[in-house]
Coordinates of N, CA, C and O in Angstrom, one line a residue:
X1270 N -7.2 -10.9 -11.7 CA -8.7 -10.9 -11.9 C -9.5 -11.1 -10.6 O -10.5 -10.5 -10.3
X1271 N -9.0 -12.1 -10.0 CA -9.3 -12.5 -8.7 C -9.5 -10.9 -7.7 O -10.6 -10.8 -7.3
X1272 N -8.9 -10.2 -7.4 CA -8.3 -9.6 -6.4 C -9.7 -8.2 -7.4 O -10.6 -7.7 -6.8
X1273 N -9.6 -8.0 -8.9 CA -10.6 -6.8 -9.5 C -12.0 -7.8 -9.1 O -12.9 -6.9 -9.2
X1274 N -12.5 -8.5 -8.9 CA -13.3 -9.1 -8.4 C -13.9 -8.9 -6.8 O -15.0 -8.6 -6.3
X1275 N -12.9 -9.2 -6.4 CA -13.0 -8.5 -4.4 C -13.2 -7.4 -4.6 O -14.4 -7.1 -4.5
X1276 N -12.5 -6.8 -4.8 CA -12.5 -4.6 -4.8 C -14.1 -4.4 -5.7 O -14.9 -3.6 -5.3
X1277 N -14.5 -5.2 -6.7 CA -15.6 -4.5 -7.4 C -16.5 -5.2 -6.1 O -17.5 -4.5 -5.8
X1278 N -16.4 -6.3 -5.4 CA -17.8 -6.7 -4.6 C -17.6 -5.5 -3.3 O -18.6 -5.2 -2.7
X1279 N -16.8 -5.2 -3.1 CA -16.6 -4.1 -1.5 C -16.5 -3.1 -2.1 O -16.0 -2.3 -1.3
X1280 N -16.8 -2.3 -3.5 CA -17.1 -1.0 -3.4 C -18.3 -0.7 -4.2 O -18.7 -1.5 -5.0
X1281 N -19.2 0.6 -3.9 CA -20.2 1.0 -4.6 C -20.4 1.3 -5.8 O -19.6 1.9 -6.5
X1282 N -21.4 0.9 -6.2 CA -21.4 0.9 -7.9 C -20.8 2.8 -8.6 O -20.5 2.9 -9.8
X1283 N -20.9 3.7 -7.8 CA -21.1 4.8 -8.0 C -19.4 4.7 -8.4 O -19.0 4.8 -9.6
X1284 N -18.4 4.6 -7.1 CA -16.9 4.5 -7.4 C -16.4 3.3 -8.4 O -15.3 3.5 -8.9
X1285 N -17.0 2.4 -8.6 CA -16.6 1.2 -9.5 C -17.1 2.0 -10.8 O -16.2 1.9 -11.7
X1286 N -18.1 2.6 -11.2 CA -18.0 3.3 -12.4 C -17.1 4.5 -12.8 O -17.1 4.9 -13.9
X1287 N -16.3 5.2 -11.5 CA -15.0 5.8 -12.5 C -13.8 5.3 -12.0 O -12.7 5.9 -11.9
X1288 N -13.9 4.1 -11.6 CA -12.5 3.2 -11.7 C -12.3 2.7 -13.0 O -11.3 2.7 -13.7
X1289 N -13.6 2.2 -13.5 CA -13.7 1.4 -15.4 C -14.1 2.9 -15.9 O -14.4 2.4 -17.0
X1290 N -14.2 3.9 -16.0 CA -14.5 5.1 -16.7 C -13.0 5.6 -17.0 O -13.0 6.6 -17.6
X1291 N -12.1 5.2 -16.7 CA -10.6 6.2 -16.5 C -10.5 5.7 -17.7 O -10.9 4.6 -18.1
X1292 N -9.8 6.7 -18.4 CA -9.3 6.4 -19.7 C -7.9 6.0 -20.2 O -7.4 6.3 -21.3
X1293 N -7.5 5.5 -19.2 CA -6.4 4.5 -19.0 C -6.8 3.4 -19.1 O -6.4 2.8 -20.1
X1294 N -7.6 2.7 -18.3 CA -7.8 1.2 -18.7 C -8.8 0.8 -19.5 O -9.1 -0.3 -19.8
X1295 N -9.6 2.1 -20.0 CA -10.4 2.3 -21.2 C -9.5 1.5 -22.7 O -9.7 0.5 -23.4
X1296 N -8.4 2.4 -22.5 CA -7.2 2.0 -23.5 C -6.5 0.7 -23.6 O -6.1 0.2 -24.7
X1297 N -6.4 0.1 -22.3 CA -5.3 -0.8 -22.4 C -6.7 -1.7 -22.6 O -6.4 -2.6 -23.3
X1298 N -7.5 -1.8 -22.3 CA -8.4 -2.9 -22.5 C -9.0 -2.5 -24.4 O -9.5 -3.4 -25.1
X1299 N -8.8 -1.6 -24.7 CA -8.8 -1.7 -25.9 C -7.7 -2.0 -26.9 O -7.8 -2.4 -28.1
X1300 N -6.5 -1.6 -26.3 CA -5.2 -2.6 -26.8 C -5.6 -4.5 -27.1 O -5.4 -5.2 -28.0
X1301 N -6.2 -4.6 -25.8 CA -6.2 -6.4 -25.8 C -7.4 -6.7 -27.1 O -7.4 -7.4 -28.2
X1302 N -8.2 -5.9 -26.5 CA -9.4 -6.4 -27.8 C -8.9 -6.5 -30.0 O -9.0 -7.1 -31.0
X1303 N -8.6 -5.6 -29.3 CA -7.7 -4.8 -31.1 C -6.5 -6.1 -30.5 O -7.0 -7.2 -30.9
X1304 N -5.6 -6.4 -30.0 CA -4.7 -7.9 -30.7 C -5.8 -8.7 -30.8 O -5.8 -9.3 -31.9
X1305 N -6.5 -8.9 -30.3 CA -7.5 -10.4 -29.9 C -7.8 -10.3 -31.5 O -7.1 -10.9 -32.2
X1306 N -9.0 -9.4 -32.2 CA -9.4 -8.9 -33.3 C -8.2 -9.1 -34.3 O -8.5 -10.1 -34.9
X1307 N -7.2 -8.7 -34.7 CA -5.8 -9.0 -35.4 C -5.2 -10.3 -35.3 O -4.2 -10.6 -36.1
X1308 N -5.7 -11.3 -34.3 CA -5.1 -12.5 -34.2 C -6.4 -13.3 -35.4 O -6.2 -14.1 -36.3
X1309 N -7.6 -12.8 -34.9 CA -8.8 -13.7 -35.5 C -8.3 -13.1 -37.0 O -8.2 -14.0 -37.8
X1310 N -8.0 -11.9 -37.5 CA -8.2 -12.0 -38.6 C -6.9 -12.7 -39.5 O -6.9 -13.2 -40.7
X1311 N -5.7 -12.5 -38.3 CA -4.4 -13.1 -39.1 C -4.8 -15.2 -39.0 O -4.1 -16.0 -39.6
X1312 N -5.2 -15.4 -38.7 CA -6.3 -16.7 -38.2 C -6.8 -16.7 -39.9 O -6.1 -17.3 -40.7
X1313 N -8.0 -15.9 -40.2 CA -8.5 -16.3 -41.3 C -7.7 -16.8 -42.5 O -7.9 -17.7 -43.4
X1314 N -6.4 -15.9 -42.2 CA -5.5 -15.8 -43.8 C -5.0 -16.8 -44.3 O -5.1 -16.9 -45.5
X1315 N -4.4 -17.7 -43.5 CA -4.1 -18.9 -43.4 C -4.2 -19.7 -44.4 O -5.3 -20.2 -44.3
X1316 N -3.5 -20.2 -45.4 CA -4.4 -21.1 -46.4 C -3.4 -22.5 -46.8 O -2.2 -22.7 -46.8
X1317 N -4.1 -23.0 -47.1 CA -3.6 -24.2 -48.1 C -3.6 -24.5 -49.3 O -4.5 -24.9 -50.0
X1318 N -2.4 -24.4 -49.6 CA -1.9 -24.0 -51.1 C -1.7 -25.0 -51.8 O -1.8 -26.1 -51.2
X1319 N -1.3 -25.0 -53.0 CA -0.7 -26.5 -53.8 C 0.7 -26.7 -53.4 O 1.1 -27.7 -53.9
X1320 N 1.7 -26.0 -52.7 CA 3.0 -26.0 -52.7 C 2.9 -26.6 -50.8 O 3.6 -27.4 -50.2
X1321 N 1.9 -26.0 -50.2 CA 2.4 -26.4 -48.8 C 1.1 -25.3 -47.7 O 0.0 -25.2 -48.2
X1322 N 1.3 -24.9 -46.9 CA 0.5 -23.9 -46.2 C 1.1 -22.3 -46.4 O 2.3 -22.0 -46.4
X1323 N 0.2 -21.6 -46.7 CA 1.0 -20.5 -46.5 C 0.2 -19.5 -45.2 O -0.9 -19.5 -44.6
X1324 N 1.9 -18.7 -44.9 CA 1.1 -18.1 -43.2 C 1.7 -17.1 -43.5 O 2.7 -17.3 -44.1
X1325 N 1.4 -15.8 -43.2 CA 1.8 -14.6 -43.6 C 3.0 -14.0 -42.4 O 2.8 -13.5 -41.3
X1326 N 4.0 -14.2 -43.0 CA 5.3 -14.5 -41.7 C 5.4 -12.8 -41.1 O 5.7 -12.6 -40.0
X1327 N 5.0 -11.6 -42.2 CA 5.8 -10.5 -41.4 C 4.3 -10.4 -40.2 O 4.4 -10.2 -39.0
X1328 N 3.1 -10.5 -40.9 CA 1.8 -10.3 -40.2 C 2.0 -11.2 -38.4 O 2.1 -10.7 -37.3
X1329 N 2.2 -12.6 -38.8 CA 2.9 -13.1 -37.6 C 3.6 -12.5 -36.4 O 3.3 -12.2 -35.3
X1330 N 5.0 -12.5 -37.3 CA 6.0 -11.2 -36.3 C 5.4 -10.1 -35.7 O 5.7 -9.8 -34.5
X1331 N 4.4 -9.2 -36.5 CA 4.1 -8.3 -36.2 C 2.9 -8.8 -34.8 O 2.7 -8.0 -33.9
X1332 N 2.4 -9.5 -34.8 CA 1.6 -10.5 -33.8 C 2.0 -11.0 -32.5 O 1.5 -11.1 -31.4
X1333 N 3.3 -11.4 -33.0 CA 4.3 -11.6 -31.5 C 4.5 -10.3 -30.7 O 4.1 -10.0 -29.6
X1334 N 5.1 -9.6 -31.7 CA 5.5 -8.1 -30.9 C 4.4 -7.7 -30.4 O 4.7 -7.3 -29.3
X1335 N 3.2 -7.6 -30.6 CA 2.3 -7.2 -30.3 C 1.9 -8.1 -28.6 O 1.7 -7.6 -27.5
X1336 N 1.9 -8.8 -29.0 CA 1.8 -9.7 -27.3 C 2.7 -9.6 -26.5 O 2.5 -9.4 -25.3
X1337 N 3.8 -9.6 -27.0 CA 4.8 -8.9 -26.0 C 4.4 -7.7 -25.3 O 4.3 -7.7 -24.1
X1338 N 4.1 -6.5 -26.2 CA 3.6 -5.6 -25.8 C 2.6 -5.5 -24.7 O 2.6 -4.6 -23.8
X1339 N 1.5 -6.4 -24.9 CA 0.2 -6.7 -24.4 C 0.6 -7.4 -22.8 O -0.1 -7.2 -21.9
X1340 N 1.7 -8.3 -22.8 CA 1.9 -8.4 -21.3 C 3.0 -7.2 -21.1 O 2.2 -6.3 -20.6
X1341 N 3.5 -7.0 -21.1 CA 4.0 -5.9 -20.2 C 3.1 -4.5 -19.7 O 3.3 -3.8 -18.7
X1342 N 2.1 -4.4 -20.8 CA 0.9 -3.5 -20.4 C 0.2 -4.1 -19.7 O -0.2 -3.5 -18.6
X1343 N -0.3 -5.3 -19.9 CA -0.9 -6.1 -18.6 C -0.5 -6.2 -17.1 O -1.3 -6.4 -16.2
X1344 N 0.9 -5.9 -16.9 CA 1.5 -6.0 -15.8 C 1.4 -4.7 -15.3 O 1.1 -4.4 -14.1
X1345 N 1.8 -3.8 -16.4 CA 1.3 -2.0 -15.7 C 0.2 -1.7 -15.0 O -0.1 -1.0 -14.0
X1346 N -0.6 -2.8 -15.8 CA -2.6 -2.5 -15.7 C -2.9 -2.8 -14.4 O -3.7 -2.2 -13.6
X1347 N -2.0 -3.9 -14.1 CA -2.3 -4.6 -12.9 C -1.7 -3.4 -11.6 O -2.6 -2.9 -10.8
X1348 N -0.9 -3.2 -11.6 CA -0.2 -2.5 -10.6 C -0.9 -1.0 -10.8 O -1.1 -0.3 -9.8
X1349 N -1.3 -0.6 -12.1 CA -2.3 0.5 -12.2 C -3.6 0.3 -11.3 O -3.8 1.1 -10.4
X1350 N -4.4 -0.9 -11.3 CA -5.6 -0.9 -11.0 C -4.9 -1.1 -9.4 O -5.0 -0.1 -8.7
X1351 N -4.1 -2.5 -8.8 CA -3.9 -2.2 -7.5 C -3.7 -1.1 -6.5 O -4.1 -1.1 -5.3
X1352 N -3.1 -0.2 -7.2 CA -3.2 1.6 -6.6 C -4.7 2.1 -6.9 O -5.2 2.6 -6.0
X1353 N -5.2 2.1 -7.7 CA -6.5 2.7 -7.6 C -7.3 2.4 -7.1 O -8.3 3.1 -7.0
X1354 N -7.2 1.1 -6.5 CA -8.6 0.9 -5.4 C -8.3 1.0 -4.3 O -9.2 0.9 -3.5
X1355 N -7.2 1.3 -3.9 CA -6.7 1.1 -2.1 C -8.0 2.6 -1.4 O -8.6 3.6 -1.7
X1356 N -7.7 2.2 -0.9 CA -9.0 2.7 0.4 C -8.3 4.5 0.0 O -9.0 5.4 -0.6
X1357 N -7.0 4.7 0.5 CA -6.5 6.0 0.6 C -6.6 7.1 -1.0 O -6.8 8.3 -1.0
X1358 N -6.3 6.3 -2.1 CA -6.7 6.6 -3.4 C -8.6 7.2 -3.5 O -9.1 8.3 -3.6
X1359 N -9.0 6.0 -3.2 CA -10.4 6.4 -3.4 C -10.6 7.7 -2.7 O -10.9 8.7 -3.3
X1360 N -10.5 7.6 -1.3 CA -10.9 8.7 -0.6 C -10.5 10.1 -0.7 O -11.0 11.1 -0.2
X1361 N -9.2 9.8 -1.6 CA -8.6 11.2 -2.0 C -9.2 11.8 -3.3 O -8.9 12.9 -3.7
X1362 N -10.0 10.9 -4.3 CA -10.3 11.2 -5.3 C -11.6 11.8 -5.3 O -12.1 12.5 -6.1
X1363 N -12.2 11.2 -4.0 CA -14.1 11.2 -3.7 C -13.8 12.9 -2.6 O -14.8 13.5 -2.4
X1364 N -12.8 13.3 -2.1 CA -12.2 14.1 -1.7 C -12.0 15.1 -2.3 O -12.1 16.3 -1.8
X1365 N -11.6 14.8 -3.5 CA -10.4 16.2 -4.6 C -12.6 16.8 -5.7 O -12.9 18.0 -6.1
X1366 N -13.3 15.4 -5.9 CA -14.5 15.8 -6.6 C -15.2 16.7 -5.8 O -15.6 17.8 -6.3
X1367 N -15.3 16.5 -4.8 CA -16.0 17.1 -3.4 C -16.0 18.6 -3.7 O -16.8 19.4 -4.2
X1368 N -14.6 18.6 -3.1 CA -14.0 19.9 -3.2 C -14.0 20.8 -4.6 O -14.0 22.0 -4.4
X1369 N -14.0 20.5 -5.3 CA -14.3 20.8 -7.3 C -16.0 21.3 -7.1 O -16.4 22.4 -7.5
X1370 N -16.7 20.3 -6.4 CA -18.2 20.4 -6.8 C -18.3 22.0 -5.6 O -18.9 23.0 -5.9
X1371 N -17.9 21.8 -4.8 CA -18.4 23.0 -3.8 C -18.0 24.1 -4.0 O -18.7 25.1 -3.8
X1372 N -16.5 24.0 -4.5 CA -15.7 25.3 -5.2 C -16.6 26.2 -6.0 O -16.7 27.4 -5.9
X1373 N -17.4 25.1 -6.9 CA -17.6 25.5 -8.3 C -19.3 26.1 -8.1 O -19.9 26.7 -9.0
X1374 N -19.8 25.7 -6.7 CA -20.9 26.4 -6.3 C -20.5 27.7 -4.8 O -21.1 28.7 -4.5
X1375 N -19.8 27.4 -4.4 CA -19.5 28.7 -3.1 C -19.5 30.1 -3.7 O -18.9 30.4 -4.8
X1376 N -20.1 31.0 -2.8 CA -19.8 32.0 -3.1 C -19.0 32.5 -2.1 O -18.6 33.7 -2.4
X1377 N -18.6 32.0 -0.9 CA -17.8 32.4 -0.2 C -16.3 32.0 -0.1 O -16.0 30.9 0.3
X1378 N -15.1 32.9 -0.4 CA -14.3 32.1 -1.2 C -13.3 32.2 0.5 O -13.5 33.0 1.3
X1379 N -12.3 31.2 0.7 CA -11.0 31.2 1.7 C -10.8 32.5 2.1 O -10.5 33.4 1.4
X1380 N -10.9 32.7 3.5 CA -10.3 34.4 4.4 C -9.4 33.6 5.0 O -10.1 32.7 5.5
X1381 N -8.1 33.3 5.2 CA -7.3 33.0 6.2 C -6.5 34.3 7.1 O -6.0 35.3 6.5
X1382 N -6.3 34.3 8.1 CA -5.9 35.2 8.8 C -4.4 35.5 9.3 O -3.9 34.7 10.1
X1383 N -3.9 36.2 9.1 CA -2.4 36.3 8.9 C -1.7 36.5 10.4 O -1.2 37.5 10.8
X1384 N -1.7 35.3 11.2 CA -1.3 36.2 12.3 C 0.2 36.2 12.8 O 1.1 35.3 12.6
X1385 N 0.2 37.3 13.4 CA 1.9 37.6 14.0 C 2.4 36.7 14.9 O 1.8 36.8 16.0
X1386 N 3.2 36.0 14.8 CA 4.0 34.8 15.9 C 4.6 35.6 16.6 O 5.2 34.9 17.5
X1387 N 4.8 36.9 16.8 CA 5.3 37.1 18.6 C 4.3 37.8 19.6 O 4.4 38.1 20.8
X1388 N 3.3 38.0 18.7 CA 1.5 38.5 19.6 C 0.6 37.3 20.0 O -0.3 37.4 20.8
X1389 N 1.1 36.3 19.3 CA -0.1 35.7 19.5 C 0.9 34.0 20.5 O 1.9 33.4 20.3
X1390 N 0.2 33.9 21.1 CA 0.5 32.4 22.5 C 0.2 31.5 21.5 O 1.0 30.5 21.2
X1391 N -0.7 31.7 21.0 CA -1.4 29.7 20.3 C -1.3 30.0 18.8 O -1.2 31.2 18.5
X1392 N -1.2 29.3 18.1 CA -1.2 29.4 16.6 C -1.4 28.3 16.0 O -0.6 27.3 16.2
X1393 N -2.5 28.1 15.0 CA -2.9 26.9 14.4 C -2.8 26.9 12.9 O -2.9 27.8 12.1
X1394 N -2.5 25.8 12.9 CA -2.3 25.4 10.9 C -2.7 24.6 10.7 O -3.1 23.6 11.3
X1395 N -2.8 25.3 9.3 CA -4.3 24.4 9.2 C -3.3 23.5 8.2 O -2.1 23.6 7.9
X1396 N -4.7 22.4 7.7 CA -4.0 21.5 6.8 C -3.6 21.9 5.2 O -4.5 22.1 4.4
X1397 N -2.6 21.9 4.8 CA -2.7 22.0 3.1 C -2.8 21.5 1.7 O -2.7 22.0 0.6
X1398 N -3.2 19.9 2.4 CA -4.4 19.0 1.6 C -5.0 18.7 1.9 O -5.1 18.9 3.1
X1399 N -6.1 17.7 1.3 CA -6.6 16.5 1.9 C -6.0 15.4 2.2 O -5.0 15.0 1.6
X1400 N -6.4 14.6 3.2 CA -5.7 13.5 3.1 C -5.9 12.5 4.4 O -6.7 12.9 5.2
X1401 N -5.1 11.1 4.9 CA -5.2 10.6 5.9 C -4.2 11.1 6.7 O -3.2 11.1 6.0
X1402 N -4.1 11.5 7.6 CA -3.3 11.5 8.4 C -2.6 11.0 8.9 O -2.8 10.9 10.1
X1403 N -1.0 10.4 8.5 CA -0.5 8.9 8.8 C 0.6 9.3 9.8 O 1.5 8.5 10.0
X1404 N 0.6 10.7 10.4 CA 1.3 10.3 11.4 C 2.5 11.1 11.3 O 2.7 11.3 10.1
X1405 N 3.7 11.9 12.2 CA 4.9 12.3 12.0 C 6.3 11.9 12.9 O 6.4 11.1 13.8
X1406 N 7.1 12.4 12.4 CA 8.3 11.2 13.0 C 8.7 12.0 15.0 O 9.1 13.1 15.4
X1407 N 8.4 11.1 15.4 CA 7.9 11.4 17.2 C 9.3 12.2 17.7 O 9.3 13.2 18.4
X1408 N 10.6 11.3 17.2 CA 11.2 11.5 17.7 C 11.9 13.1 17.5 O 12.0 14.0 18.4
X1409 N 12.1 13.3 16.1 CA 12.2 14.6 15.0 C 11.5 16.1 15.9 O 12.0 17.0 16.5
X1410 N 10.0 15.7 15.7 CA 9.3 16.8 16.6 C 9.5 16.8 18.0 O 9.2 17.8 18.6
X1411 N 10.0 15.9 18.5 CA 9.9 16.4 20.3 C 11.2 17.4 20.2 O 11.3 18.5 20.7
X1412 N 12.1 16.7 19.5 CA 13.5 17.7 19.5 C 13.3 19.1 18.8 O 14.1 20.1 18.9
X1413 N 12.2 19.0 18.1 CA 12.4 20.6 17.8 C 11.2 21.5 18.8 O 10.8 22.7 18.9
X1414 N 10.9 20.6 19.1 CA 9.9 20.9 20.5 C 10.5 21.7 21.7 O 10.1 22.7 22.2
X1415 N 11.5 20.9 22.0 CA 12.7 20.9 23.2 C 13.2 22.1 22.8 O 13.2 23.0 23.7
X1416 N 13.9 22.4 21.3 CA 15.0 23.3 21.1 C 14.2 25.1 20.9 O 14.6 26.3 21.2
X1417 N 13.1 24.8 20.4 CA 11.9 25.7 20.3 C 11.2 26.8 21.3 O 10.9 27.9 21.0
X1418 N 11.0 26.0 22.4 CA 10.3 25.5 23.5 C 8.6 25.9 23.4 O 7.9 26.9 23.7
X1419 N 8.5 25.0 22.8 CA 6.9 25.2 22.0 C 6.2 23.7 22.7 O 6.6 22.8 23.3
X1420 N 4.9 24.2 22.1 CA 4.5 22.7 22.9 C 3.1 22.3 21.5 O 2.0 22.8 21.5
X1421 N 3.6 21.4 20.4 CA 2.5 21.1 19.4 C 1.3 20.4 19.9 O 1.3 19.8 21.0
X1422 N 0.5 20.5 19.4 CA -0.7 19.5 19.6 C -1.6 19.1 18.8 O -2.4 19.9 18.2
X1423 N -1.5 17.9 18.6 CA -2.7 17.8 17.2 C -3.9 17.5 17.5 O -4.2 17.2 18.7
X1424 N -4.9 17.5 16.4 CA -6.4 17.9 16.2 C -6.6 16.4 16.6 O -7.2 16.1 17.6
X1425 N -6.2 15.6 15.7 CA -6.7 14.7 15.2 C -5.8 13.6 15.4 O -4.6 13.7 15.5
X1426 N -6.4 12.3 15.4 CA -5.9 10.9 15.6 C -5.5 10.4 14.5 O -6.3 10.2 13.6
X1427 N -3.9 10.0 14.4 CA -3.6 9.4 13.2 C -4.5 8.3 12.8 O -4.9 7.6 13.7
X1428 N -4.8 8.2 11.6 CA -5.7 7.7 10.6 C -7.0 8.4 10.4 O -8.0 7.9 9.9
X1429 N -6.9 9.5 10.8 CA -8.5 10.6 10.5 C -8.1 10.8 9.3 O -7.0 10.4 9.0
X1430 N -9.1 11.4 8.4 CA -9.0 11.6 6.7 C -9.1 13.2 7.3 O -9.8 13.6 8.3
X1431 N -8.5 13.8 6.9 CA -8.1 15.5 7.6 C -8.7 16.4 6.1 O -8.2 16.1 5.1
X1432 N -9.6 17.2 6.0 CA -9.8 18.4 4.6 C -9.0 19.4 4.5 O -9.0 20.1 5.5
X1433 N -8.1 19.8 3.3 CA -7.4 20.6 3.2 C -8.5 22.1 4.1 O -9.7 22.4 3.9
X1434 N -7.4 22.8 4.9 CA -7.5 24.1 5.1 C -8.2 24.6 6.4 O -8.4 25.7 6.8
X1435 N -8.7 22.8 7.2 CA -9.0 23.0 8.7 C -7.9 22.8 9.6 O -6.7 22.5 9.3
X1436 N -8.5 23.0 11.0 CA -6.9 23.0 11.9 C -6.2 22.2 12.2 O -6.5 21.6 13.3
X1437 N -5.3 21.8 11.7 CA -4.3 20.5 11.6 C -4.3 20.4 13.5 O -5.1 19.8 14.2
X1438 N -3.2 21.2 13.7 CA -2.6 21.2 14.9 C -2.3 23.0 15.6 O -2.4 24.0 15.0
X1439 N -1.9 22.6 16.8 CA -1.5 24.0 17.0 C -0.3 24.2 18.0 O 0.0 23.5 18.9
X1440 N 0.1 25.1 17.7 CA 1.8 25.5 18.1 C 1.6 26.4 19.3 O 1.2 27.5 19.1
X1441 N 1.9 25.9 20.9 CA 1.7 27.0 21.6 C 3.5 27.3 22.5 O 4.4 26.6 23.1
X1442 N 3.2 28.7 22.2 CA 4.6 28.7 22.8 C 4.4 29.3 24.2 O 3.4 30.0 24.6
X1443 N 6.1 28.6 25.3 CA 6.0 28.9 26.2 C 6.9 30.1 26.8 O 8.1 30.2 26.6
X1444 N 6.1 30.7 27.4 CA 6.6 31.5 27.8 C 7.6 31.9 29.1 O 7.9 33.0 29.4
X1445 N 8.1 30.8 29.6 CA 8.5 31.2 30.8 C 10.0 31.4 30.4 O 10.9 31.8 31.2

C-alpha cells in the first residue's frame, strides 16, 4: 500500500485514472469487498441458542476458502500493479493510445520504401515498435559487423523512448 501511495503521488491524475480504471483491479478489489460483505453477513447469523451457540460451519468453510483465495489474489494484485506503474509500462501504454488516436484521425496512411541492398551504400531500419531503447549485445554485433563488413550506426542513445516506424539505425556497407 505504501509503495501504491508513492506511484499515485509521482504520477498524473490523468494516468492514475486508467491504472484504477483497468478492469482487472476493478475485479480483484471487488472480490475483497464481496468477502468483507459475506464475512459481515456470516457475522450477523451467529446466534445463541438454548443448547449452546450456533455458527453455520459449511458458510464458515466456505469463508476460509474464500480468504485463501483473497491472498493469493492479493499477491497477484500486488505484482500486477508493481508492473504497471514502472516508468517503461506507462510510456508504452501512453505510446500504443497515441498511436490508436492518430491512426484513427490520419488520412495519410505508411509509404515505406522497398529498397534493393546491392544499389543502395546506406540502408536504414526503421523501428518495429514503440519502445525504450535498452540497448544490443556489443559484442554479438561487432562480429557480425566484422564477418559482414558493414559498418551499423544508431540513431539514438540507449534509453531514448524510440516510435515504431522511424529510423532505428543504419547499415552502411563497405565497399572496398
Amino acid at each position: 500500500m505504501i509503495f501504491l501511495n508513492q506511484a499515485a503521488s509521482q504520477i498524473s491524475n490523468r494516468i492514475l485514472d486508467n491504472l484504477i480504471g483497468n478492469r482487472f483491479q476493478q475485479s480483484v478489489l471487488g472480490v475483497y469487498i464481496g468477502t468483507i460483505v459475506y464475512a459481515l453477513f456470516l457475522l450477523s447469523t451467529i446466534r445463541d441458542i438454548d443448547s449452546g451457540i450456533y455458527v453455520p460451519a459449511t458458510s464458515t468453510y466456505f469463508l476460509i476458502a474464500l480468504t485463501v483465495v483473497d491472498i493469493f489474489l492479493f499477491i497477484y494484485f500486488l505484482h500486477y500493479v508493481t508492473q504497471s506503474v514502472k516508468y517503461d509500462t506507462i510510456m508504452q501504454q501512453i505510446c500504443d493510445t497515441t498511436s490508436k488516436s492518430l491512426e484513427a484521425i490520419s488520412i495519410i496512411k505508411d509509404t515505406y520504401v522497398d529498397q534493393d541492398l546491392d544499389k543502395v551504400a546506406e540502408i536504414a531500419f526503421r523501428a518495429s515498435k514503440s519502445g525504450i531503447f535498452q540497448g544490443f549485445f556489443h559484442e554479438d554485433l561487432v562480429s557480425v559487423c566484422r564477418r559482414e563488413n558493414i559498418i551499423i550506426s544508431f540513431k539514438y542513445p540507449v534509453g531514448t523512448f524510440i516510435i515504431e516506424g522511424i529510423p532505428l539505425l543504419t547499415v552502411n556497407r563497405n565497399f572496398r
